[in-house]
Amino acid sequence: MANEMAKAYEARLVEDGIYNSWLTSGYFTPENLPNVTDSTEAFTVVMPPPNVTGVLHLGHALENSLMDAMARYQRLLGKKVLLIPGTDHAAIATQAKVEKKLMSEGVKNPRQELGRDALVEKIREFAEGSKATILKQVKKLGTSADWSRLAYTFDDKRNVAVNELFTRMYSDGLIYRGYRVVNWSVKGQSTCSDDEIETIERESVLYTFKYGKDFPIAISTTRPETKVGDTAVAVHPTDDRYKAFIGKTFDVEFAGAKLSIKIIASEDVDPSFGTGALGVTPAHSAIDFGMYEVQKAKQDPIEITQVIGADGKMTADAGSVAGIGFEAARESIVAWLKEQSLLEKEEKVVQNVGTSDRYGDVIEAIPMTQWWLNVNKMIPNRGKTLRDLMREAVTTGLDGKSDQKVSITPDRFTKLYLDRVENLRDWCLSRQLWWGHRIPAWYRGEEIVVGPKPEGDGWIQDEDTLDTWFSSGSWTFSTLGWPEQTTDLKNYHPTHWIQMGYEILYLWLMRMILMSTYALNQIPFKDAYIHGILRDKDGKKFSKSSGNGIDPIEVIEEYGCDALRISVLSGNTPGNDSRYYTEKVEAARNLVNKLWNISRFIFTNADGARHIESVTPKTLADKWILARFSETTKKVSSLIDRYDFSLAIEVLRDFTWNDFADWYLEIAKIEKEKDDVLLYILERLLILWHPFAPFVTEEIYKNFDSGMIIVAKWPAVEYELSSEDQSAFEQVCSTVIAVRNYLSEHKTLPKDVESITMVNAGALAEMESIIGGLTKVRSIRSSNERPESITPIVVGAAQIFVQLPSVDAASEKVRIESGIAEATKFIAAQESKLANADFVARAPEKVIAGERQKLADLQEKLAALQKEHAALL
RNA sequence: GCGCGCAUAGCUCAGUUGGUUAGAGCGUCACAUUGACAUUGUGAAGGUCUGUGGUUCGAGUCCACAUGCGCGCACCA
């Protein structure tokens, strides 16, 4: 068995086989886990469903590493772990992607040329292809997801949930149909929500002009073409320049359009900006539309005139520019203003404009009748609004219940979330797209019915589909069978933990909280871990356009999945971006291989592996390593408990490579008969590594014949080290290091050393053979008599005499003197610290005692060095 | 404009509640090596923790201000 282990770990030869063995075991399904009962604590994680717009990238490798590490850790703790896998139909993103693809293949206008059914079919084909690839990739990443519960945001079950949710919200009066200004993408021919807009900076011209020669007030705008739709001018109510005009209406012919402009007062107008007067275009600005509604409420209405159409062209009401594109219209209007000498000023400004994050074009504000979700309306029988629910969920907990509180890591995102909640506007739900859940609304003449198709003839379903986040918002419970009252829902919801990138905090996290608190009166998850973006080595985002994309599957093929997982998790802290480096993956691969070779060595020596239930330490080194292992177990547990994956890996690496391999395994070669201790630690160390390196640990674990590591038991903390033993072992280590250092300084190989004599060795005396073995010096003894004419190394109270073939007395003097100088410096620092009366009076006893001990040790060392110095002279 | 984050070794980053002479990985330099591992071992060099003030017995850590970089939200008049 032992000699079957290859010299190096070759991930690609074993990973697929291991994943299949997990699938066969059934352990990804929580009900199949050994020893679970109804009362076993559950731990649920939903996978943020990857979009079926394409294949997985490195960011997904980070996501899967995070959530799978968490799931595997919880499983090892004995919990009933459910990780729900799935994919997202990503309505607008996928349709945009397929349309683009079709257009590149020569289909000029896919919607027109193919029609609804054929286009949807094309998108479905594409989506199914991506989905299959994605699911394969998720498996390659080692994700321990329950495939029997695989979900898709656009499958039949999720459609039932979406329709039910929409219908309930409608009958609760939260969803309404309303005529309002929407965000419109001309290119996508659809609305989008406030969250789907990306603002970009661009240069623009701010024009200041008057509507007509007799018009008393000048206004400024960057969008002259919309001014044919102006119906008012707003001024600040206290502005003395314009006060007198408030309430008056001026009729003016502006570029062929007959405008009726009412002067209104609004607190929102900044008197110091431009002319202090604002041309109000209710149809093409959300702010102006707000003024329109305020005026309506005040019973002092202003008109609304739509001058830009959904096709991006000026409407028939646009006067002389009717029918032309808005960009041409702008030029035309500016030319007209110049001709009429109405233009007073032109200045270059930098402005931020919103663009569609999927189609890339500038978003137009256009008034339309759409479906909206009202966040400010009282929910019947709840006495709260959706906004209230979203706020409660992260502050007091729902209805003040602390077990219904979402906590966000890192905490700073809570504040961002809350700011957004307070500024939330009604959510536009309807999209003029074809790929997505069709809105469950039915029309017959004036009648509207929401829900399943009504009885009778002549009902026509709404053409529009739902914002994709409507379905992903219900992900935590739609995947568990809602709206049916399933046992899954009872057992696994609220889910326990979720991870996501900060870029979808508003889009997804917020909506999951909204949906779950509304539909179930439960939070969707208890803990949300927010991670940053994985960037390339130069700190740039991975993207197709920059051509810096890296296929995680290729990395896995070359370095192994475990190496990839470790490399993306180490150095990654909550909420912060991190960089991906090939060197980092190599280092992780080396680490994985180290684990492999440690095992190979132990198995070879122990003649195979066996489970060791408990072990009694025989030597100081045994006591030390067992205690170090216990300490490591404790640390790793608490680090994962607080989502510090990076540090957990560092602690594990440090123990594995430094303590276990470099010290203890080397000692084991000297002390011998350590099979039990080695096997005891190795088996458990593999378990600690399993969440991060599932494949290699499972592969090595096979040797133990203890079943599969995926369902092993997280190690208990069993050993401690007395402080005497601790310092004794530390002294051994410092002695070894000091000797190695000494040899290195004297450019001498250990084999050329005659002997080492330790004088005043104390506890070191018993460790002779270890010190000799670790320094590889062939002869070592402790003695009360110091050898003649050798200057020793001083380690604590002990003097170590290393017999070299030849020694340069002058350099020995320099060595001792620099030692004295260093000790003197630190003693001075210690003394001045302890001489500070305030320090002694106010610092805690423990700190002061520590400082005193430090000083005593230094003084001891200095005395010894000075003695040697005197002897030299 | 409002808000947030980051600034620590050549590079990439750690650094729980303020308490040893500030750490790791990679890289660099020197040395070693036929017994688990060159995907290795040993040793070393390398930092006034962005700056200035403050709080404190004590600050990389807390506070204020400044500088640089990144991001979010508004304002799209």
Short mmCIF file of C-alpha atoms (C1' of nucleotides) in Angstrom, two decimals, chain A residues 7 206 220-222 270 278 351-352 412 506 573 579 581 589-590 593-594 597 600-601 642 657 666 669 826 830 836 838-839 842 844 854, chain B residues 3-5 11-14 16 19-21 24-26 30-32 36-37 39-44 56-57 72-77:
data_model
loop_
_atom_site.label_atom_id
_atom_site.label_comp_id
_atom_site.label_asym_id
_atom_site.label_seq_id
_atom_site.Cartn_x
_atom_site.Cartn_y
_atom_site.Cartn_z
CA LYS A 7 6.64 10.27 -5.82
CA LEU A 206 -24.12 73.03 -21.20
CA SER A 220 -29.43 75.86 -18.89
CA THR A 221 -29.41 72.34 -20.28
CA THR A 222 -27.20 69.68 -21.80
CA ASP A 270 -30.37 75.28 -6.50
CA LEU A 278 -34.65 74.93 -14.32
CA GLN A 351 -21.32 64.92 -16.77
CA ASN A 352 -22.20 61.46 -15.56
CA ARG A 412 -19.30 48.05 6.61
CA TYR A 506 -28.05 45.76 -4.13
CA THR A 573 -10.03 38.88 3.11
CA ARG A 579 -5.15 39.27 -7.29
CA TYR A 581 -1.02 34.92 -9.76
CA ARG A 589 0.53 23.14 -5.67
CA ASN A 590 3.84 22.69 -3.85
CA ASN A 593 2.53 18.01 -2.84
CA LYS A 594 4.22 18.52 0.52
CA ASN A 597 5.00 13.49 0.60
CA ARG A 600 4.18 8.99 1.80
CA PHE A 601 7.00 9.16 4.32
CA ARG A 642 -15.36 33.77 11.83
CA TRP A 657 5.29 22.54 6.72
CA GLU A 666 13.13 15.15 11.21
CA LYS A 669 13.95 10.01 11.99
CA PHE A 826 18.02 45.80 24.07
CA GLN A 830 14.14 47.32 28.54
CA ASN A 836 9.16 54.59 33.61
CA ASP A 838 3.90 55.45 34.82
CA PHE A 839 4.43 52.20 32.96
CA ARG A 842 -0.45 51.54 34.99
CA PRO A 844 -1.15 45.25 33.67
CA LYS A 854 12.84 39.61 29.15
"C1'" G B 3 -20.21 58.26 1.77
"C1'" C B 4 -16.90 53.96 1.89
"C1'" G B 5 -12.40 51.29 1.26
"C1'" C B 11 6.16 41.92 -5.50
"C1'" U B 12 1.27 40.06 -3.51
"C1'" C B 13 -0.77 40.40 1.08
"C1'" A B 14 -1.73 38.99 6.66
"C1'" U B 16 -8.76 39.29 16.51
"C1'" G B 19 1.25 45.18 25.03
"C1'" U B 20 7.96 40.77 22.99
"C1'" U B 21 13.00 43.03 18.74
"C1'" A B 24 3.84 34.96 5.62
"C1'" G B 25 4.22 33.44 0.54
"C1'" C B 26 6.84 34.58 -3.81
"C1'" A B 30 24.90 32.06 0.06
"C1'" C B 31 25.21 26.96 1.01
"C1'" A B 32 23.60 21.76 0.85
"C1'" A B 36 9.24 11.48 1.87
"C1'" C B 37 9.56 15.69 -1.19
"C1'" U B 39 7.01 20.72 -6.44
"C1'" U B 40 13.41 19.83 -1.51
"C1'" G B 41 16.50 21.32 2.83
"C1'" U B 42 19.60 25.07 5.73
"C1'" G B 43 21.05 30.01 6.65
"C1'" A B 44 20.88 35.23 5.41
"C1'" U B 56 -2.30 56.63 26.09
"C1'" C B 57 2.43 54.10 30.66
"C1'" G B 72 -20.35 53.40 -4.31
"C1'" C B 73 -24.39 57.02 -4.33
"C1'" A B 74 -26.31 61.57 -5.89
"C1'" C B 75 -26.33 65.88 -9.26
"C1'" C B 76 -27.71 63.84 -15.26
"C1'" A B 77 -30.85 71.84 -14.81
#
